[in-house]
Coordinates of C-alpha atoms in Angstrom, one line a residue:
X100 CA -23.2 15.4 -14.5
X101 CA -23.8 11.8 -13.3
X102 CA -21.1 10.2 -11.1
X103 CA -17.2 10.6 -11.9
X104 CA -15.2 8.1 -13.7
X105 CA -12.4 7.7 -10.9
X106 CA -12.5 9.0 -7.2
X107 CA -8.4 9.9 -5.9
X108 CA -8.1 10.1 -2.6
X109 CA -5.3 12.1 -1.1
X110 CA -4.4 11.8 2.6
X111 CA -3.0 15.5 3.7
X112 CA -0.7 15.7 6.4
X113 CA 3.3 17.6 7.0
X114 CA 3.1 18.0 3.0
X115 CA 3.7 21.4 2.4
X116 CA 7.2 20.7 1.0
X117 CA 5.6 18.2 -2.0
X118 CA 1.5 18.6 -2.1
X119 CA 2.4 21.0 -4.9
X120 CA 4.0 18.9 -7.5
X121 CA 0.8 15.8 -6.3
X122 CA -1.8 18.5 -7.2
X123 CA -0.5 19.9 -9.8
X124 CA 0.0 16.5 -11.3
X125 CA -3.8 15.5 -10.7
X126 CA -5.0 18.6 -11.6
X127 CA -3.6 18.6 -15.5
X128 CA -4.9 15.1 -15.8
X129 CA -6.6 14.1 -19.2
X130 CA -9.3 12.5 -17.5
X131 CA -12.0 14.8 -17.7
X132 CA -14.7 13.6 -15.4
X133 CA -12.2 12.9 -12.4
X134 CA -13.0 13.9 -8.6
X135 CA -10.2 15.0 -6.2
X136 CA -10.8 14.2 -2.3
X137 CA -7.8 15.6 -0.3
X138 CA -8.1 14.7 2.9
X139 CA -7.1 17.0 6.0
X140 CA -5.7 14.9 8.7
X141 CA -5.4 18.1 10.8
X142 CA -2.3 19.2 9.2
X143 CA -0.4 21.7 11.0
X144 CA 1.4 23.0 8.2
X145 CA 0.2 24.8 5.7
X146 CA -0.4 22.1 3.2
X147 CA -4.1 23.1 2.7
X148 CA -3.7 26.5 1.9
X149 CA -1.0 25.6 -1.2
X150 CA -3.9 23.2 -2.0
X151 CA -6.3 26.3 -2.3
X152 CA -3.7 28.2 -4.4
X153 CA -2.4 25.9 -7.0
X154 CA -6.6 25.1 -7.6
X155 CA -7.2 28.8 -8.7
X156 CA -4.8 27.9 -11.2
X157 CA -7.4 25.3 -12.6
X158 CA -11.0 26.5 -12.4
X159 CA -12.2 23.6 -14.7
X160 CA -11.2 21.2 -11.5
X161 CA -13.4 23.2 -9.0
X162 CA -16.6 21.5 -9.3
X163 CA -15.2 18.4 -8.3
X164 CA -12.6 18.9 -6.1
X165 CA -13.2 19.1 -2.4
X166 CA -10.7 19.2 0.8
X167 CA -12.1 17.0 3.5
X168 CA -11.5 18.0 7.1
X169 CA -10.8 15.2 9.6
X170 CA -12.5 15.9 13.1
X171 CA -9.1 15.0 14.8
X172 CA -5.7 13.9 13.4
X173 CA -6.3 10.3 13.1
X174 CA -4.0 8.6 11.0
X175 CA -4.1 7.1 7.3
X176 CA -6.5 4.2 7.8
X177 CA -8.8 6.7 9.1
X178 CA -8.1 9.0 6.3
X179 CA -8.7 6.4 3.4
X180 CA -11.6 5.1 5.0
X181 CA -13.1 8.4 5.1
X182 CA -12.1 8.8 1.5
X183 CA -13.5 5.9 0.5
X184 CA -17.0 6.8 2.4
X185 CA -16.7 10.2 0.5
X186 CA -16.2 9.1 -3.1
X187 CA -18.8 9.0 -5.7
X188 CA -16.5 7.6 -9.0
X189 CA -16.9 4.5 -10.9
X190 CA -13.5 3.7 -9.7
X191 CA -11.6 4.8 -6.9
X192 CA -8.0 5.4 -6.6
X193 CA -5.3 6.7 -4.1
X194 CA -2.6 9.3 -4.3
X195 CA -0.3 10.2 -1.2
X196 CA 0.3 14.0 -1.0
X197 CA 4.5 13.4 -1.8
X198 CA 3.9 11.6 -4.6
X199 CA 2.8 12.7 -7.9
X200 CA 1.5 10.8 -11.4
X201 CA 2.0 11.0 -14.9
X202 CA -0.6 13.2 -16.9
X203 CA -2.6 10.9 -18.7
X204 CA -2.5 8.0 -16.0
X205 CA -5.8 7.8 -14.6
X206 CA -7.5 8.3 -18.1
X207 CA -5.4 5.4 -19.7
X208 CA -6.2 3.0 -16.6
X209 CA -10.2 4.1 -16.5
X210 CA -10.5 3.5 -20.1
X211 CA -8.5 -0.3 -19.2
X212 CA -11.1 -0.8 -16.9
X213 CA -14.3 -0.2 -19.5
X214 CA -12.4 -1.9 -22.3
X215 CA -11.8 -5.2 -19.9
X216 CA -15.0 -4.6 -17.6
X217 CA -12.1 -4.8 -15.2
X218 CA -12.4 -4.8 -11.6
X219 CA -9.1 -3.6 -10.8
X220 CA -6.2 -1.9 -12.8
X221 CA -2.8 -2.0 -12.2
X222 CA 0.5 0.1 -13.3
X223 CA 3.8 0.1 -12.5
X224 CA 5.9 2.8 -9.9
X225 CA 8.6 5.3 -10.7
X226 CA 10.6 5.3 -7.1
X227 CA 12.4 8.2 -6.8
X228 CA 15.5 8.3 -4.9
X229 CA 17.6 10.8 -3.9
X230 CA 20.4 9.7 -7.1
X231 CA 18.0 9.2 -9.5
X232 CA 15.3 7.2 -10.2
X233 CA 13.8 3.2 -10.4
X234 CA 11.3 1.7 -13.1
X235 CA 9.5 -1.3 -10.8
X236 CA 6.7 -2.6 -12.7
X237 CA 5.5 -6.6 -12.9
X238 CA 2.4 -7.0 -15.3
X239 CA 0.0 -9.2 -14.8
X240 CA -2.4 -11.6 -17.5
X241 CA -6.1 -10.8 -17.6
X242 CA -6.5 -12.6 -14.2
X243 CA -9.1 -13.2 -11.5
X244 CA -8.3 -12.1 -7.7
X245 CA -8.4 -15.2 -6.0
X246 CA -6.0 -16.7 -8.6
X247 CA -3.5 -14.2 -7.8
X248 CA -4.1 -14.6 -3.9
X249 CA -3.6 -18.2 -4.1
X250 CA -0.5 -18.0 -5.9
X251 CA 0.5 -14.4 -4.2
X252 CA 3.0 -16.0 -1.4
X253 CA 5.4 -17.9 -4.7
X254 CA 4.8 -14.4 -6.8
X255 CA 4.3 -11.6 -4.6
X256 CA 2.3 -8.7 -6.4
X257 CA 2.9 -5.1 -4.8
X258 CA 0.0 -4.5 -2.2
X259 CA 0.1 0.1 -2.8
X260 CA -3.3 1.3 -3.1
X261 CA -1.5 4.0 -5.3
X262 CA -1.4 2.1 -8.3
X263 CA -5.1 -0.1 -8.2
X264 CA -7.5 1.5 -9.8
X265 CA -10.8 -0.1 -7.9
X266 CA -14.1 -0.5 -8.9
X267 CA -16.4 1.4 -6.2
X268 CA -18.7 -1.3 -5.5
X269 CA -16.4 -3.7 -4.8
X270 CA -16.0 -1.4 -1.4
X271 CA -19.7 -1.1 -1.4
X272 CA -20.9 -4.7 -1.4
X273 CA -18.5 -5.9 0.6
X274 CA -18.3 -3.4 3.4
X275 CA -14.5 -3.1 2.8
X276 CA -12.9 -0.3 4.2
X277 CA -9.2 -0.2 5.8
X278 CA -9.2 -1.7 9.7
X279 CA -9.3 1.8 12.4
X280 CA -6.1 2.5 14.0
X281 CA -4.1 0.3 12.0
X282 CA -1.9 2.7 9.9
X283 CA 0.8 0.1 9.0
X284 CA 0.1 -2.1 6.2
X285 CA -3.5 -0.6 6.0
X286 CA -3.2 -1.6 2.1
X287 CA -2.3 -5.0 2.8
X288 CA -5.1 -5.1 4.6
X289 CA -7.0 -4.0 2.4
X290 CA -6.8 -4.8 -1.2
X291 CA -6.4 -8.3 -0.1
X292 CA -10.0 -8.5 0.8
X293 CA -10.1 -6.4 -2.6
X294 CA -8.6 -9.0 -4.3
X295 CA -10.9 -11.9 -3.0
X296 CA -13.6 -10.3 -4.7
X297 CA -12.2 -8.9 -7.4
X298 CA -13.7 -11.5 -11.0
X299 CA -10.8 -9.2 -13.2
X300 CA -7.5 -7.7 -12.6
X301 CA -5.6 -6.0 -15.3
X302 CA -2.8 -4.3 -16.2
X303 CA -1.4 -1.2 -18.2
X304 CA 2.0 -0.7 -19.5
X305 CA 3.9 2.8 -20.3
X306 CA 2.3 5.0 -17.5
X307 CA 3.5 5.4 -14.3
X308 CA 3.1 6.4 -10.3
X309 CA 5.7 8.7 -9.0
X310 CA 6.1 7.1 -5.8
X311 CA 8.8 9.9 -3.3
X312 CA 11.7 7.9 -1.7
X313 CA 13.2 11.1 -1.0
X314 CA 10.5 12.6 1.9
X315 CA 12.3 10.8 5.0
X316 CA 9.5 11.8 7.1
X317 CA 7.4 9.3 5.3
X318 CA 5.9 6.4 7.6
X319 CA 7.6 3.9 5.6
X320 CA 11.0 5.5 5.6
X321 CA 11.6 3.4 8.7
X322 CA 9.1 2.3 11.8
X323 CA 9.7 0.8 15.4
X324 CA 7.7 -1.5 17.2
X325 CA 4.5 -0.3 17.5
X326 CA 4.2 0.1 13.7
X327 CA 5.2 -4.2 13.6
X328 CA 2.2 -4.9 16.4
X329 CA 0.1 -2.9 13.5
X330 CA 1.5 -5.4 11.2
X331 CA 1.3 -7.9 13.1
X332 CA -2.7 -7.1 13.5
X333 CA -3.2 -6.9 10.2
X334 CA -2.5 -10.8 10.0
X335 CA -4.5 -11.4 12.2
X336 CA -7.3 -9.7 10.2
X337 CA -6.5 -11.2 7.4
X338 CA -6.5 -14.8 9.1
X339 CA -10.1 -13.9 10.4
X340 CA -11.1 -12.6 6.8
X341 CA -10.3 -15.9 4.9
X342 CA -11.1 -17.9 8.1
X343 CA -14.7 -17.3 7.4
X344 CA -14.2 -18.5 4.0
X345 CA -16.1 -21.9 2.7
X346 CA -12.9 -21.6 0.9
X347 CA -10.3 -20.9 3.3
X348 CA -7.9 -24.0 2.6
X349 CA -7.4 -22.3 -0.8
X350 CA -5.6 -19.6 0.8
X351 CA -3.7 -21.3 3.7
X352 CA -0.4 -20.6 2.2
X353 CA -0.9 -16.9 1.3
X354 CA -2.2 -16.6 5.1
X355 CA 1.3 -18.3 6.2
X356 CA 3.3 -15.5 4.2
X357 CA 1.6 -12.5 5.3
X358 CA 1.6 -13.8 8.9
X359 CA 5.1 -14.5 8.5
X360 CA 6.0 -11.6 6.6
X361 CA 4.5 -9.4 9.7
X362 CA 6.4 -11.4 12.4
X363 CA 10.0 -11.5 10.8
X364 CA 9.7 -7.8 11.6
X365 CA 10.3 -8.3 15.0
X366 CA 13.9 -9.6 14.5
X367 CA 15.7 -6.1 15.2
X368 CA 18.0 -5.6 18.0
X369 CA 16.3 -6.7 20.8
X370 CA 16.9 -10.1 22.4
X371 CA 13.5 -10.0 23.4
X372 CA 11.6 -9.3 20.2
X373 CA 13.8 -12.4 18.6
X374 CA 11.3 -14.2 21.4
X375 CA 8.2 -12.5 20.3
X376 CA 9.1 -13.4 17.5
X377 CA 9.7 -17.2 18.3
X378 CA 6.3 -17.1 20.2
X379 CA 3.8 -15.0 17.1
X380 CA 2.5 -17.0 14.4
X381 CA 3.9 -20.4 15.3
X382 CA 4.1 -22.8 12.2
X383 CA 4.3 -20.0 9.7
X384 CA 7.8 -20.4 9.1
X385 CA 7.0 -23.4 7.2
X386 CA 6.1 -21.0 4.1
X387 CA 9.8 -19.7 4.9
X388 CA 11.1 -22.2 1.8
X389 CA 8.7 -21.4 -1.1
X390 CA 8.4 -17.6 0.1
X391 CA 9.1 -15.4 -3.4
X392 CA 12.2 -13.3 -2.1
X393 CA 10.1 -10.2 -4.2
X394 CA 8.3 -10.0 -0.8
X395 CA 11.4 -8.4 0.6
X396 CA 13.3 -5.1 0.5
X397 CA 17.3 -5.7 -0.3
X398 CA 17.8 -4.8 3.5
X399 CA 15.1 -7.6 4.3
X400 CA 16.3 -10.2 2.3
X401 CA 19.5 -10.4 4.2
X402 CA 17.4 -10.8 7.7
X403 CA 15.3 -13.2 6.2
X404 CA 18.2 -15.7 5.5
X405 CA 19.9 -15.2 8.5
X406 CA 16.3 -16.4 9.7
X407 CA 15.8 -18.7 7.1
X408 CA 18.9 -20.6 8.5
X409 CA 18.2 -20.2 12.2
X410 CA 20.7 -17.3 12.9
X411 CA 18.1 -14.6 13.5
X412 CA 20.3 -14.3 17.1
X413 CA 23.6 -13.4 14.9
X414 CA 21.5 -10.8 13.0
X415 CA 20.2 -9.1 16.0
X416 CA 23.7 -9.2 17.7
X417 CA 25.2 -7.6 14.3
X418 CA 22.9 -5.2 14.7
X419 CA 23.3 -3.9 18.1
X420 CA 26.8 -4.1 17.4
X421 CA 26.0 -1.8 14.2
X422 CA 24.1 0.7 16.3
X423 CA 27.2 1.5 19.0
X424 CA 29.2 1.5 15.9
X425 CA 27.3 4.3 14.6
X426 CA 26.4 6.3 17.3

């Protein structure tokens, strides 16, 4: 059969309640020669078994479909880097278990990627909420990855794994693969080093990823501190990575953001994270006045001016005085 066109990876964990709807969406894709890798994080639901289920459904998908077992629950780094390891497409792609995609998505972004010898393809997100739903998509020009990284900290570009479609041997030659343990900004981590090598990033219009605002157990329905040290980690990576660059002053400002980005996290409602936070990353702040405000959520953007202005002590005192309040 030769290799697929387009690997998705799936990471399987407390899904039962949506892994449905996600397979049943990958499943009746166009695509033809598409492999599905769902990933078994040790789930102790019975996500797996609906897996098994809605498959008999589509016995044209058995061939290449397979359900990975992790040795031990391990979280999603782990699980995309086994994915990752596991995947024979041309192109490689990722799909959480809530979510789900339109039918003819991964055929109309594969055949992007022959038409433009791309090396990665983008498309925009459907959020849905709980009231409805939220078209968020920002096309890009034919355009190389450093180009966009150099530019990314004055015109952020979203940093989901969901919506790139990746060339597999960009992974390959490069050794990328998420960083262990660091669940938390695992695609920031990684399709920036994607990005470096990347000679052409595309984008399609008119087809989109389903991405579930509605699953509140999500990890990125809301985190604490450990999940900010991950963050925080991340940067560090990421300073390393371009560090070892012959070209690393190229990227000095993007560095600033995302090391910025991961320490403006720390201003919650502790008194003594607003220190941490004084003490990480000294002299990015400086990127604090040509920082694109895109980088933030509408909840983030009002702690990053109170930073922005020196009054990151007033935002955590408003919000310890908003957690008694709604106790």
């Amino acid at each position: 059969m030769g290799e697929p066109k387009v690997t998705v990876v799936i990471p399987v964990y407390n899904v039962a309640t949506y892994i449905e709807k996600c397979a049943t969406s990958l499943f009746e894709q166009t695509l033809d020669s598409l492999e599905i890798l769902f990933v078994d994080d040790c789930s102790p639901d019975h996500s797996v078994e609906i897996i098994k289920k809605t498959l008999k459904k589509y016995p044209e998908r058995n061939s290449l479909t397979r359900i990975i077992r992790m040795p031990s629950n391990s979280g999603q780094a782990a699980v995309r880097r086994q994915g990752i390891i596991e995947a024979t497409g041309q192109y490689i792609i990722h799909c959480d278990g809530d979510d789900w995609v339109d039918s003819d998505l991964y055929e109309i972004m594969y055949n992007k990627a022959v038409k433009d010898n791309a090396d990665v393809v983008g498309c925009g997100f459907i959020y849905e909420n709980q009231k409805g739903f939220e078209v968020y998509e920002k096309e890009l020009p034919n355009i190389d990855g450093k180009s966009l990284l150099r530019s990314w900290y004055k015109s952020t570009y979203h940093m989901s794994t969901c919506n790139k479609l990746v060339r597999r041997s960009i992974y390959t030659k490069y050794g990328i693969l998420p960083w262990a343990e660091l669940n938390m900004w695992e695609d920031n981590g990684l399709l920036t080093r994607v990005f470096y090598y990347a000679k052409t990033i595309v984008y399609v219009n008119d087809c989109y990823y389903h991405y579930n605002r509605c699953n509140m157990k999500a990890m990125t329905s809301g985190y604490g501190i450990k999940q900010v040290e991950q963050m925080i980690s991340i940067a560090e990576h990421l300073t390393d990575f371009f560090e070892s660059k012959p070209d690393a002053k190229d990227f000095d400002k993007t560095v600033k953001a995302f090391r910025f980005l991961a320490r403006i996290n720390l201003v919650t409602d502790s008194f003594a994270n607003l220190r941490r936070y004084n003490n990480t990353f000294k002299g990015s702040e400086t990127i604090i006045h040509e920082l694109d405000l895109n980088a933030f959520s509408a909840k983030g953007r009002f702690r990053f001016r109170m930073v922005k202005y020196h009054l990151g002590w007033l935002f955590v005192l408003m919000f310890k005085i908003k957690k008694i309040l709604y106790r």
